[in-house]
Amino acid sequence: MLLRCPAPVRARPAAFGHRRPARRVACRVVASAAPREDVLLRSLSENAEVSVLVVDGTRLVAEAQHRHKLAPTATAALGRALLGALLMGSFRKEDEQVQITFQGNGLAGSVLAMADTRGNVKGKVGNPNADPPLRADGKLNVGAAVGKGVLAVVRSHPLEPQPYTGMVPIVSGEVAEDLANYLVDSEQTNSALGLGVSLDRHCNVKSAGGWLVQILPFCSEETLEQLEKNLTTMPSVSAMLNDGLTAADITARILAGLGMISEEGNMVPRYGPCEEGPLKQRMVRAVAALGRQEVADIIKTEGKLEVTCDLCQQTYHFSQDEVDAYLDAQAVSVQSRDG
């Protein structure tokens, strides 16, 4: 029996859309109590027939909103993508990475998220100001922000000769349903997926989380029936987080009647990393490709030369001396190799 992964998503559209304040002009950053620590919890049913990942990524999505200065709907779109990539990329082969890209025709443009097996995730949205009108039911219209197009998922590993790429049409643009559809169609993974980002009346991230349920081989009909019952009657993940439930509480709701075994090695997910050393090295390499004269002209005209990372929004400044030193080192390296 196939557990239809899109079913829980379609059955409760409220789980993946969230009410925006009635007046956008009220959106502002205010001081608030710090949310609890983020966590990514991995568990099994007692009969080892169902694997569950649950993430509370409230701080993570709040950081992404702050870094990219995102409008409410753009926050929900990128937040869901980050959480989805995190769930799809964690606890896999060491050093494996997953990248998901929603290339839609909506106001948000391209929405990208990248995650590794250790719970690190980062991403960007093409238009941080994307904020289409609310849906008819008063929810944030993430589907309109993403639009129709293609969802691409790339899994890569340094020891693999080439990455695996899967592509499917965007079904709804609501992110969770599209990722669930991808898992069934491209990876033949019998699974279900839920994601949610909730904003408060000041447009700050109130809660953000998700769950990924995977059916393991030889799962019984009785287990599937109980699991489907749990998923279709369960509140949205953001509603549960807003009510104070922890990742362990949500896992218990998913596995009600099946028992729960928490596995060791739970993670604290985080945004990034874009380590300063490697990042600056890539940036100076890109700057040096402009050539000495072009760099000199920019510094003369602008008074400085700065480069900003699209994924972490960190800006670095480079001097003519730094660029010259890099080009000189490259020239010496070439001479040594050719000599």
Tab-separated table of C-alpha atoms in Angstrom:
chain	number	residue	atom	x	y	z
A	1	MET	CA	0.000	0.000	0.000
A	2	LEU	CA	1.385	3.368	-1.026
A	3	LEU	CA	1.246	6.176	1.506
A	4	ARG	CA	0.301	9.043	-0.746
A	5	CYS	CA	2.663	11.753	0.382
A	6	PRO	CA	0.779	14.750	-1.028
A	7	ALA	CA	-2.404	13.748	0.814
A	8	PRO	CA	-1.631	15.316	4.205
A	9	VAL	CA	-0.623	18.515	2.456
A	10	ARG	CA	-3.761	18.806	0.344
A	11	ALA	CA	-6.024	17.771	3.168
A	12	ARG	CA	-5.005	20.731	5.302
A	13	PRO	CA	-3.996	23.727	3.184
A	14	ALA	CA	-3.984	25.786	6.378
A	15	ALA	CA	-0.898	23.855	7.449
A	16	PHE	CA	1.129	25.526	4.734
A	17	GLY	CA	-0.386	29.010	4.488
A	18	HIS	CA	-0.241	31.567	7.235
A	19	ARG	CA	-2.224	34.700	7.995
A	20	ARG	CA	-0.550	38.008	7.390
A	21	PRO	CA	-1.369	41.138	9.362
A	22	ALA	CA	-4.296	43.053	7.855
A	23	ARG	CA	-2.169	46.157	7.321
A	24	ARG	CA	1.272	45.774	5.784
A	25	VAL	CA	2.326	49.187	7.069
A	26	ALA	CA	2.274	47.669	10.558
A	27	CYS	CA	5.199	45.394	9.715
A	28	ARG	CA	8.240	46.330	11.734
A	29	VAL	CA	11.015	44.683	13.671
A	30	VAL	CA	10.367	44.655	17.406
A	31	ALA	CA	12.181	43.176	20.345
A	32	SER	CA	10.702	39.860	21.449
A	33	ALA	CA	11.541	36.977	23.707
A	34	ALA	CA	14.076	34.643	22.137
A	35	PRO	CA	12.492	31.400	20.909
A	36	ARG	CA	13.730	28.070	22.177
A	37	GLU	CA	16.749	26.492	20.543
A	38	ASP	CA	16.311	24.922	17.123
A	39	VAL	CA	16.503	21.139	16.911
A	40	LEU	CA	16.312	18.406	14.287
A	41	LEU	CA	15.055	15.169	15.812
A	42	ARG	CA	15.286	11.726	14.202
A	43	SER	CA	13.064	8.881	15.453
A	44	LEU	CA	11.742	5.439	14.550
A	45	SER	CA	8.489	3.686	15.294
A	46	GLU	CA	8.877	0.852	17.792
A	47	ASN	CA	8.367	-1.726	15.030
A	48	ALA	CA	11.085	-0.024	12.896
A	49	GLU	CA	8.658	0.428	10.013
A	50	VAL	CA	8.506	4.232	9.977
A	51	SER	CA	11.281	6.852	10.128
A	52	VAL	CA	10.437	10.394	11.218
A	53	LEU	CA	12.413	13.628	11.041
A	54	VAL	CA	10.995	16.689	12.809
A	55	VAL	CA	12.629	20.101	12.824
A	56	ASP	CA	11.955	23.212	14.842
A	57	GLY	CA	13.803	25.802	12.775
A	58	THR	CA	12.284	29.008	14.115
A	59	ARG	CA	15.599	30.729	14.828
A	60	LEU	CA	17.033	29.561	11.519
A	61	VAL	CA	14.201	31.027	9.428
A	62	ALA	CA	14.203	34.218	11.510
A	63	GLU	CA	17.910	34.609	10.723
A	64	ALA	CA	17.239	34.087	7.015
A	65	GLN	CA	14.504	36.731	7.139
A	66	HIS	CA	16.892	39.167	8.839
A	67	ARG	CA	19.859	38.456	6.561
A	68	HIS	CA	17.870	38.831	3.335
A	69	LYS	CA	15.431	41.521	4.573
A	70	LEU	CA	12.468	39.484	3.352
A	71	ALA	CA	8.862	40.555	2.919
A	72	PRO	CA	6.252	38.329	4.655
A	73	THR	CA	5.439	36.035	1.717
A	74	ALA	CA	9.086	35.832	0.634
A	75	THR	CA	9.901	34.814	4.221
A	76	ALA	CA	7.378	31.975	4.081
A	77	ALA	CA	8.589	30.799	0.666
A	78	LEU	CA	12.296	30.777	1.503
A	79	GLY	CA	11.649	29.478	5.014
A	80	ARG	CA	9.735	26.463	3.726
A	81	ALA	CA	12.426	25.788	1.118
A	82	LEU	CA	15.180	25.943	3.758
A	83	LEU	CA	13.316	23.568	6.070
A	84	GLY	CA	12.498	21.210	3.194
A	85	ALA	CA	16.129	21.063	2.074
A	86	LEU	CA	17.188	20.501	5.676
A	87	LEU	CA	14.836	17.523	6.076
A	88	MET	CA	15.840	16.043	2.709
A	89	GLY	CA	19.573	16.516	3.243
A	90	SER	CA	20.201	15.576	6.881
A	91	PHE	CA	21.360	12.208	8.205
A	92	ARG	CA	22.506	10.979	4.787
A	93	LYS	CA	25.963	9.967	3.551
A	94	GLU	CA	28.728	12.097	5.022
A	95	ASP	CA	29.580	15.173	2.931
A	96	GLU	CA	26.509	14.754	0.717
A	97	GLN	CA	24.706	17.960	-0.213
A	98	VAL	CA	21.214	18.619	-1.516
A	99	GLN	CA	20.148	21.690	-3.450
A	100	ILE	CA	16.528	22.484	-4.270
A	101	THR	CA	15.560	25.200	-6.720
A	102	PHE	CA	12.064	26.445	-7.471
A	103	GLN	CA	12.322	28.135	-10.850
A	104	GLY	CA	8.820	29.585	-11.114
A	105	ASN	CA	7.196	32.498	-12.883
A	106	GLY	CA	5.851	34.090	-9.695
A	107	LEU	CA	6.882	37.344	-8.029
A	108	ALA	CA	9.573	35.629	-5.928
A	109	GLY	CA	11.563	34.512	-8.946
A	110	SER	CA	13.982	31.664	-8.210
A	111	VAL	CA	13.918	30.211	-4.676
A	112	LEU	CA	17.028	28.209	-3.783
A	113	ALA	CA	18.060	26.270	-0.676
A	114	MET	CA	21.160	24.138	-0.024
A	115	ALA	CA	21.699	21.757	2.894
A	116	ASP	CA	24.295	19.230	4.021
A	117	THR	CA	24.155	16.135	6.206
A	118	ARG	CA	25.186	18.038	9.363
A	119	GLY	CA	22.175	20.317	9.533
A	120	ASN	CA	23.653	23.361	7.800
A	121	VAL	CA	21.362	25.111	5.332
A	122	LYS	CA	21.399	28.378	3.392
A	123	GLY	CA	19.509	29.873	0.502
A	124	LYS	CA	18.171	32.898	-1.304
A	125	VAL	CA	15.098	34.198	-3.081
A	126	GLY	CA	15.279	36.139	-6.318
A	127	ASN	CA	12.938	38.907	-5.174
A	128	PRO	CA	13.116	39.477	-1.396
A	129	ASN	CA	10.205	41.931	-1.669
A	130	ALA	CA	7.781	39.396	-3.148
A	131	ASP	CA	4.504	39.807	-1.276
A	132	PRO	CA	1.432	39.162	-3.476
A	133	PRO	CA	-2.101	39.777	-2.130
A	134	LEU	CA	-3.499	37.294	0.362
A	135	ARG	CA	-5.324	34.212	-0.817
A	136	ALA	CA	-9.124	34.135	-0.644
A	137	ASP	CA	-8.884	32.344	2.712
A	138	GLY	CA	-6.684	35.090	4.177
A	139	LYS	CA	-3.436	33.101	4.037
A	140	LEU	CA	-0.077	34.184	2.650
A	141	ASN	CA	-0.105	33.368	-1.057
A	142	VAL	CA	3.165	31.456	-1.345
A	143	GLY	CA	1.836	29.626	-4.416
A	144	ALA	CA	1.451	32.912	-6.289
A	145	ALA	CA	4.870	34.097	-5.135
A	146	VAL	CA	6.531	30.928	-6.482
A	147	GLY	CA	4.275	30.450	-9.516
A	148	LYS	CA	4.411	27.679	-12.093
A	149	GLY	CA	7.603	26.255	-13.516
A	150	VAL	CA	10.147	23.599	-12.591
A	151	LEU	CA	11.430	22.189	-9.309
A	152	ALA	CA	14.986	20.844	-9.568
A	153	VAL	CA	16.687	18.805	-6.851
A	154	VAL	CA	20.415	18.064	-7.043
A	155	ARG	CA	22.128	15.560	-4.750
A	156	SER	CA	25.923	15.609	-4.857
A	157	HIS	CA	28.816	13.923	-3.064
A	158	PRO	CA	32.555	14.573	-3.550
A	159	LEU	CA	33.191	10.854	-4.160
A	160	GLU	CA	30.459	10.501	-6.772
A	161	PRO	CA	31.477	11.046	-10.421
A	162	GLN	CA	28.512	13.331	-11.050
A	163	PRO	CA	25.558	14.668	-9.088
A	164	TYR	CA	22.075	13.204	-9.337
A	165	THR	CA	19.529	15.705	-10.671
A	166	GLY	CA	15.779	15.260	-10.632
A	167	MET	CA	13.270	17.672	-12.143
A	168	VAL	CA	9.485	17.819	-11.850
A	169	PRO	CA	6.873	20.450	-12.684
A	170	ILE	CA	5.861	22.731	-9.834
A	171	VAL	CA	2.470	21.434	-8.686
A	172	SER	CA	1.201	24.238	-6.464
A	173	GLY	CA	4.133	26.464	-5.528
A	174	GLU	CA	3.315	25.898	-1.849
A	175	VAL	CA	6.717	24.133	-1.467
A	176	ALA	CA	5.745	21.174	0.777
A	177	GLU	CA	3.375	19.624	-1.737
A	178	ASP	CA	5.921	20.104	-4.509
A	179	LEU	CA	8.747	18.471	-2.551
A	180	ALA	CA	6.464	15.588	-1.556
A	181	ASN	CA	5.526	15.116	-5.197
A	182	TYR	CA	9.211	15.137	-6.161
A	183	LEU	CA	10.089	12.439	-3.613
A	184	VAL	CA	7.443	10.120	-5.050
A	185	ASP	CA	8.026	10.831	-8.732
A	186	SER	CA	11.811	11.193	-8.921
A	187	GLU	CA	13.226	9.275	-5.954
A	188	GLN	CA	10.417	6.719	-5.550
A	189	THR	CA	10.486	7.471	-1.837
A	190	ASN	CA	7.345	6.425	0.014
A	191	SER	CA	7.025	9.475	2.263
A	192	ALA	CA	4.970	12.389	3.524
A	193	LEU	CA	6.137	15.937	4.185
A	194	GLY	CA	4.791	18.933	6.081
A	195	LEU	CA	6.252	22.444	6.375
A	196	GLY	CA	5.105	25.638	8.027
A	197	VAL	CA	6.248	29.207	8.707
A	198	SER	CA	4.122	31.428	10.921
A	199	LEU	CA	4.547	35.190	11.315
A	200	ASP	CA	3.364	37.393	14.164
A	201	ARG	CA	1.488	40.692	13.782
A	202	HIS	CA	4.787	42.537	13.327
A	203	CYS	CA	5.782	40.184	10.454
A	204	ASN	CA	8.525	38.562	12.527
A	205	VAL	CA	8.909	34.783	12.422
A	206	LYS	CA	6.784	33.319	15.211
A	207	SER	CA	7.437	29.657	14.433
A	208	ALA	CA	8.939	27.590	11.639
A	209	GLY	CA	9.223	23.842	11.374
A	210	GLY	CA	8.542	20.715	9.425
A	211	TRP	CA	8.402	16.942	9.392
A	212	LEU	CA	9.374	14.209	6.979
A	213	VAL	CA	7.923	10.714	7.346
A	214	GLN	CA	9.464	7.834	5.399
A	215	ILE	CA	7.998	4.350	5.097
A	216	LEU	CA	10.620	1.637	5.534
A	217	PRO	CA	10.637	-1.745	3.752
A	218	PHE	CA	8.133	-4.379	4.879
A	219	CYS	CA	5.871	-1.804	6.525
A	220	SER	CA	2.573	-3.459	7.468
A	221	GLU	CA	-0.907	-2.377	6.394
A	222	GLU	CA	-1.836	-1.787	10.025
A	223	THR	CA	1.067	0.628	10.470
A	224	LEU	CA	0.172	2.512	7.291
A	225	GLU	CA	-3.444	2.875	8.332
A	226	GLN	CA	-2.487	4.221	11.762
A	227	LEU	CA	0.059	6.594	10.251
A	228	GLU	CA	-2.372	7.971	7.685
A	229	LYS	CA	-4.933	8.532	10.424
A	230	ASN	CA	-2.377	10.426	12.512
A	231	LEU	CA	-1.201	12.646	9.656
A	232	THR	CA	-4.642	13.573	8.340
A	233	THR	CA	-6.003	14.531	11.770
A	234	MET	CA	-2.915	16.317	13.062
A	235	PRO	CA	-2.770	20.164	13.268
A	236	SER	CA	-0.281	22.043	11.124
A	237	VAL	CA	3.321	22.041	12.277
A	238	SER	CA	3.306	25.806	12.829
A	239	ALA	CA	0.113	25.558	14.894
A	240	MET	CA	1.675	22.874	17.074
A	241	LEU	CA	4.845	24.925	17.570
A	242	ASN	CA	2.759	27.996	18.403
A	243	ASP	CA	0.945	25.912	21.007
A	244	GLY	CA	4.266	25.132	22.669
A	245	LEU	CA	4.811	21.592	21.381
A	246	THR	CA	8.431	20.502	20.994
A	247	ALA	CA	9.926	18.451	18.161
A	248	ALA	CA	9.601	15.393	20.411
A	249	ASP	CA	5.926	16.196	21.058
A	250	ILE	CA	5.242	16.506	17.334
A	251	THR	CA	7.030	13.217	16.671
A	252	ALA	CA	4.850	11.573	19.308
A	253	ARG	CA	1.743	12.901	17.528
A	254	ILE	CA	2.948	11.501	14.205
A	255	LEU	CA	3.744	8.097	15.731
A	256	ALA	CA	0.708	7.890	18.028
A	257	GLY	CA	-0.245	4.256	18.464
A	258	LEU	CA	3.042	3.078	16.916
A	259	GLY	CA	5.518	3.826	19.703
A	260	MET	CA	8.555	6.084	19.414
A	261	ILE	CA	12.269	5.380	19.602
A	262	SER	CA	14.448	8.515	19.556
A	263	GLU	CA	17.755	7.944	17.781
A	264	GLU	CA	21.062	9.342	18.984
A	265	GLY	CA	22.812	12.199	17.228
A	266	ASN	CA	20.059	14.797	17.010
A	267	MET	CA	21.201	18.029	15.369
A	268	VAL	CA	21.016	21.737	15.992
A	269	PRO	CA	20.296	23.154	12.520
A	270	ARG	CA	21.840	26.466	11.606
A	271	TYR	CA	21.909	28.947	8.776
A	272	GLY	CA	25.125	28.766	6.770
A	273	PRO	CA	27.945	28.398	7.095
A	274	CYS	CA	29.706	30.732	4.727
A	275	GLU	CA	33.141	30.542	6.347
A	276	GLU	CA	34.997	33.825	6.013
A	277	GLY	CA	38.282	32.325	4.790
A	278	PRO	CA	36.996	30.215	1.863
A	279	LEU	CA	34.348	32.823	1.031
A	280	LYS	CA	36.850	35.665	0.766
A	281	GLN	CA	39.150	33.458	-1.298
A	282	ARG	CA	36.366	32.783	-3.818
A	283	MET	CA	35.459	36.448	-3.866
A	284	VAL	CA	38.982	37.726	-4.471
A	285	ARG	CA	39.340	35.149	-7.267
A	286	ALA	CA	36.186	36.541	-8.891
A	287	VAL	CA	37.342	40.122	-8.417
A	288	ALA	CA	40.786	39.359	-9.826
A	289	ALA	CA	39.144	37.977	-12.975
A	290	LEU	CA	38.187	41.581	-13.791
A	291	GLY	CA	41.875	42.442	-14.235
A	292	ARG	CA	44.109	44.997	-12.528
A	293	GLN	CA	42.962	47.977	-14.568
A	294	GLU	CA	39.252	47.277	-14.171
A	295	VAL	CA	39.684	46.908	-10.410
A	296	ALA	CA	41.656	50.167	-10.277
A	297	ASP	CA	38.935	51.971	-12.264
A	298	ILE	CA	36.186	50.710	-9.930
A	299	ILE	CA	38.072	51.769	-6.810
A	300	LYS	CA	38.808	55.166	-8.342
A	301	THR	CA	35.176	55.714	-9.338
A	302	GLU	CA	33.385	54.191	-6.354
A	303	GLY	CA	35.999	54.792	-3.709
A	304	LYS	CA	35.900	51.105	-2.773
A	305	LEU	CA	35.346	47.622	-4.167
A	306	GLU	CA	32.882	45.459	-2.266
A	307	VAL	CA	31.370	42.038	-2.923
A	308	THR	CA	28.298	40.582	-1.213
A	309	CYS	CA	27.528	36.860	-0.902
A	310	ASP	CA	24.063	36.068	-2.276
A	311	LEU	CA	23.495	33.294	0.272
A	312	CYS	CA	24.593	34.916	3.553
A	313	GLN	CA	24.461	38.605	2.533
A	314	GLN	CA	27.883	39.186	4.092
A	315	THR	CA	29.795	42.014	2.392
A	316	TYR	CA	33.588	42.182	2.098
A	317	HIS	CA	35.795	45.001	0.848
A	318	PHE	CA	38.897	44.480	-1.264
A	319	SER	CA	41.805	46.812	-1.887
A	320	GLN	CA	43.961	47.118	-4.971
A	321	ASP	CA	46.858	45.609	-2.993
A	322	GLU	CA	44.836	42.472	-2.154
A	323	VAL	CA	43.887	41.941	-5.791
A	324	ASP	CA	47.450	42.584	-6.989
A	325	ALA	CA	48.829	40.147	-4.403
A	326	TYR	CA	46.428	37.439	-5.572
A	327	LEU	CA	47.313	37.988	-9.257
A	328	ASP	CA	51.038	37.986	-8.467
A	329	ALA	CA	50.695	34.710	-6.539
A	330	GLN	CA	48.779	33.166	-9.441
A	331	ALA	CA	51.474	34.259	-11.909
A	332	VAL	CA	54.201	32.700	-9.743
A	333	SER	CA	52.194	29.457	-9.509
A	334	VAL	CA	51.817	29.296	-13.293
A	335	GLN	CA	55.524	29.922	-13.850
A	336	SER	CA	56.486	27.228	-11.360
A	337	ARG	CA	54.170	24.699	-13.008
A	338	ASP	CA	55.352	25.521	-16.526
A	339	GLY	CA	59.022	25.731	-15.539
